[in-house]
PDB file of C-alpha atoms in Angstrom:
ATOM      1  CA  UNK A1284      -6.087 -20.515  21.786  1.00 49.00           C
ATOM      2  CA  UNK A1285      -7.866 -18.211  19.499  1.00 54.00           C
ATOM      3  CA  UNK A1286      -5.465 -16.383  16.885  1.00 60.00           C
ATOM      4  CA  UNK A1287      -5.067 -13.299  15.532  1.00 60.00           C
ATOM      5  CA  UNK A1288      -7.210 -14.212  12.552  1.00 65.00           C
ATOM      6  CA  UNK A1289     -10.013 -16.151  14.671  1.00 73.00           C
ATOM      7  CA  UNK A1290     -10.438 -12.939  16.927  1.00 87.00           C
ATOM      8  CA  UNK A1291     -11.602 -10.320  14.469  1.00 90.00           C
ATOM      9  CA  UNK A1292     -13.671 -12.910  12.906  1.00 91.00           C
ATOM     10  CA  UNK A1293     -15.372 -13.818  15.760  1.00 92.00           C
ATOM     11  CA  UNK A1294     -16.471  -9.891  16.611  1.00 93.00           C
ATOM     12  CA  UNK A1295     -17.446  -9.355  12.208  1.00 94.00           C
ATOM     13  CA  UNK A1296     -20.727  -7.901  11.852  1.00 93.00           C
ATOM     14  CA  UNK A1297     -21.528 -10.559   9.124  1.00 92.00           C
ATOM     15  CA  UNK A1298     -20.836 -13.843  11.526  1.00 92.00           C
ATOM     16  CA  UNK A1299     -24.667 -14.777  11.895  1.00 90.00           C
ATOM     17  CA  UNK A1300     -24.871 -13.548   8.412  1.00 89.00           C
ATOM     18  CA  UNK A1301     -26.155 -16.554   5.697  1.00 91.00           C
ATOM     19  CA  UNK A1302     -23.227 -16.844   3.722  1.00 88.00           C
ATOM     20  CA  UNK A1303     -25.035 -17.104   0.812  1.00 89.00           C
ATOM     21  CA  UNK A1304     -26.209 -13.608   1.327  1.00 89.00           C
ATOM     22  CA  UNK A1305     -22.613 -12.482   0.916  1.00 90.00           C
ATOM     23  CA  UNK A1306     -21.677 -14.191  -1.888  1.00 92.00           C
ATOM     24  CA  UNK A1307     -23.889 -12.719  -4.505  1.00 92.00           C
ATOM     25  CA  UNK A1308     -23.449 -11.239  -7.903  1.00 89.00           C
ATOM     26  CA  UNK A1309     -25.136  -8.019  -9.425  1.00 88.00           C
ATOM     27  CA  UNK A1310     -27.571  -5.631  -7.637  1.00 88.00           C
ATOM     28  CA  UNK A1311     -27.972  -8.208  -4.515  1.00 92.00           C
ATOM     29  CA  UNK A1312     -24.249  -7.157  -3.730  1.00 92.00           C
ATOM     30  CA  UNK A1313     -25.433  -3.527  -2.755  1.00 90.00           C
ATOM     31  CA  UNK A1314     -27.919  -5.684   0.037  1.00 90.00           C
ATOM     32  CA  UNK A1315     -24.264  -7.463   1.200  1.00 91.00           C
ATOM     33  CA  UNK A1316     -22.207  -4.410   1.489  1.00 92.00           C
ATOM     34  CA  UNK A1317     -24.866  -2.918   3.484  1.00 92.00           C
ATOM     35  CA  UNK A1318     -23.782  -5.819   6.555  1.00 91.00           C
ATOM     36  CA  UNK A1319     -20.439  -3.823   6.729  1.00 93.00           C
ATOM     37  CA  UNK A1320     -21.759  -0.429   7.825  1.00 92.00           C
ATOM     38  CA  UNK A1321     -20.684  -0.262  11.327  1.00 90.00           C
ATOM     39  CA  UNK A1322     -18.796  -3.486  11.753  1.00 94.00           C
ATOM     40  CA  UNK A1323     -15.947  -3.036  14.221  1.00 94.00           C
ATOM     41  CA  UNK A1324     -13.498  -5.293  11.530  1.00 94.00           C
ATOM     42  CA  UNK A1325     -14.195  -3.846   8.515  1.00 94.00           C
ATOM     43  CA  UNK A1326     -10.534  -3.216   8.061  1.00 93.00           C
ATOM     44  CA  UNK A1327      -9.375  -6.508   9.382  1.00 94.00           C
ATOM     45  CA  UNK A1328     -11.812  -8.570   7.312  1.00 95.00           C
ATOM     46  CA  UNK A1329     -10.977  -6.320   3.955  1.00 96.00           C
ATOM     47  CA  UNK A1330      -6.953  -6.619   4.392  1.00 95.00           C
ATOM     48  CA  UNK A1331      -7.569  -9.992   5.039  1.00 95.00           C
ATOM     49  CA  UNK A1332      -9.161 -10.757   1.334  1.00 96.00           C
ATOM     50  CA  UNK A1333      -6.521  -8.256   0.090  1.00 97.00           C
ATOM     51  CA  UNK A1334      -3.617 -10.171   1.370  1.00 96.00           C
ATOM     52  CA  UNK A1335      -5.291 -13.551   0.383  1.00 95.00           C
ATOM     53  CA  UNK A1336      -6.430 -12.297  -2.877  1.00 95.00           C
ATOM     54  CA  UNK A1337      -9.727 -13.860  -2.459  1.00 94.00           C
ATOM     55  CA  UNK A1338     -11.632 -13.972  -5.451  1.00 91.00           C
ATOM     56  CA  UNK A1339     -15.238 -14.178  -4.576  1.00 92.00           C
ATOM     57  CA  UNK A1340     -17.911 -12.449  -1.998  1.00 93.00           C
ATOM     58  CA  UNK A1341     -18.123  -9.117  -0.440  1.00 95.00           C
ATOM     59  CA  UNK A1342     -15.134  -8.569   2.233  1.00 95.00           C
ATOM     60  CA  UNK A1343     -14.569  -5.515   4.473  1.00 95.00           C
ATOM     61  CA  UNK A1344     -17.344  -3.449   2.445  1.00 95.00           C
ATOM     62  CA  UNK A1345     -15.911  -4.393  -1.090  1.00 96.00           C
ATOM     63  CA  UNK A1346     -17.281  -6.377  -3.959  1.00 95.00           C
ATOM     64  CA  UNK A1347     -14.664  -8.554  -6.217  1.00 93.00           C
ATOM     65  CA  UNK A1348     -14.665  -6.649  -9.020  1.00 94.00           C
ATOM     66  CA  UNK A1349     -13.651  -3.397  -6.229  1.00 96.00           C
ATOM     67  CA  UNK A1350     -10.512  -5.659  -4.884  1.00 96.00           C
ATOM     68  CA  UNK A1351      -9.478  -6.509  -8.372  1.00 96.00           C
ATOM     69  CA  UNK A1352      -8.954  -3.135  -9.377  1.00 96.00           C
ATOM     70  CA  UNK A1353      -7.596  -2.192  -5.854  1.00 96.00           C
ATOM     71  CA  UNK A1354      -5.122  -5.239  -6.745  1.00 96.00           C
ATOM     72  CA  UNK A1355      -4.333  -3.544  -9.917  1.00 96.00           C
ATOM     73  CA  UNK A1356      -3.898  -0.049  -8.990  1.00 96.00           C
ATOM     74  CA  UNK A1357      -1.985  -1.077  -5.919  1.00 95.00           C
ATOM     75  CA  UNK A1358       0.658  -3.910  -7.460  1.00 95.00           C
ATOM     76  CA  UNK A1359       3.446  -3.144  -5.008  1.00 95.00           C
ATOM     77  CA  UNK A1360       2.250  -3.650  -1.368  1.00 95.00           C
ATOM     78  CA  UNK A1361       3.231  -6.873   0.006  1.00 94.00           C
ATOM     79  CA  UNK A1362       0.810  -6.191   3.235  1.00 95.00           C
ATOM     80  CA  UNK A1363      -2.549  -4.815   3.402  1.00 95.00           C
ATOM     81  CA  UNK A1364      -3.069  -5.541   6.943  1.00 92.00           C
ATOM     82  CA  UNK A1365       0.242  -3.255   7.479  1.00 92.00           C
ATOM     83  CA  UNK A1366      -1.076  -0.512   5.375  1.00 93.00           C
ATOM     84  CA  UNK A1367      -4.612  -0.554   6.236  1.00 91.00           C
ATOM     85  CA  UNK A1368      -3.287  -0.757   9.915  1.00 88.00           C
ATOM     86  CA  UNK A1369      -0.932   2.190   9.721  1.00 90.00           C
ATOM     87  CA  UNK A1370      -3.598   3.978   7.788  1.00 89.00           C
ATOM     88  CA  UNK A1371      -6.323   4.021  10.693  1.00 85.00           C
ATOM     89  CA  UNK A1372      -3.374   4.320  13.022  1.00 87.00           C
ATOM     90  CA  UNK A1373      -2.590   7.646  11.285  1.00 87.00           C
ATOM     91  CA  UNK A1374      -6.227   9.126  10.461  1.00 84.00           C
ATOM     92  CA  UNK A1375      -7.056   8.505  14.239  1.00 85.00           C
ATOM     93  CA  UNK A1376      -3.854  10.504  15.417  1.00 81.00           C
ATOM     94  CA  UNK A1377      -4.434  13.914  16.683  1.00 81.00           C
ATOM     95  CA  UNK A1378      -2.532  16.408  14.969  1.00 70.00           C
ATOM     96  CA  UNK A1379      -1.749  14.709  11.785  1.00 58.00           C
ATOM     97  CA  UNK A1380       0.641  11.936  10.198  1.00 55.00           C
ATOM     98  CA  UNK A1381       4.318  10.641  10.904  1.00 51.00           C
ATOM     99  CA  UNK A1382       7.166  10.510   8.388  1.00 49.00           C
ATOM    100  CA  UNK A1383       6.591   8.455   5.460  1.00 53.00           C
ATOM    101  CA  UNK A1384       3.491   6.830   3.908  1.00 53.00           C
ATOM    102  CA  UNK A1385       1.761   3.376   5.033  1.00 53.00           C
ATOM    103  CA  UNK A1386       2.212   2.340   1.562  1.00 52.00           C
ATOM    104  CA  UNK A1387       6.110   1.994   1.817  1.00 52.00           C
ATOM    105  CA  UNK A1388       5.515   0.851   5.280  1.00 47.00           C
ATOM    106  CA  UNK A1389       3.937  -1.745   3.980  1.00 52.00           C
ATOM    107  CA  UNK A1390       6.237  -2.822   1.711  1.00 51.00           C
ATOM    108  CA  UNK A1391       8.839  -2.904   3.726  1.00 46.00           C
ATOM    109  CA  UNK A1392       7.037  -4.437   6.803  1.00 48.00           C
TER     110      UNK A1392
END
């Protein structure tokens, strides 16, 4: 049975990637966030390092040092994959957003 996780993995842009290509430092990281244009789990694969709080690599488009600070400026969600969810969910909704942000969503989801 393949889960949740497995599934978005399996359809990432980056899974016949060279992993060492991803996990670079410096200029070469502009070369790894270029595999994320386009890939259909760019959300999935970012909340997923978010959540984790996974320190090395490019994930979902974003270097380390990117998440850090996201980490920093973001201390009280408890669930990326709830507000990066809700986000998308929202943005792709004709006519506009419901009541209340992802962010407390999040939090209390």
């Amino acid at each position: 049975m393949i889960t949740g996780e497995e599934e978005w993995q399996a359809r990432a842009k980056c899974r016949t990637a060279d992993p060492d290509d991803l996990f670079v430092e410096g200029a070469a990281q502009n070369r790894a966030r270029a595999v994320c244009n386009g890939c259909p789990v760019r959300t999935e694969c970012l909340a997923y390092a978010l959540d984790h709080r996974i320190e090395h690599g490019v994930w979902g488009g974003m270097t380390e040092r990117e998440r850090r600070s996201l980490l920093r400026r973001r201390p009280t969600v408890t669930s990326w994959r709830i507000l990066l969810d809700t986000a998308r969910t929202e943005h792709e909704r004709p006519g506009g957003r419901s009541s209340g942000s992802a962010e407390d969503r999040a939090r209390t989801g």
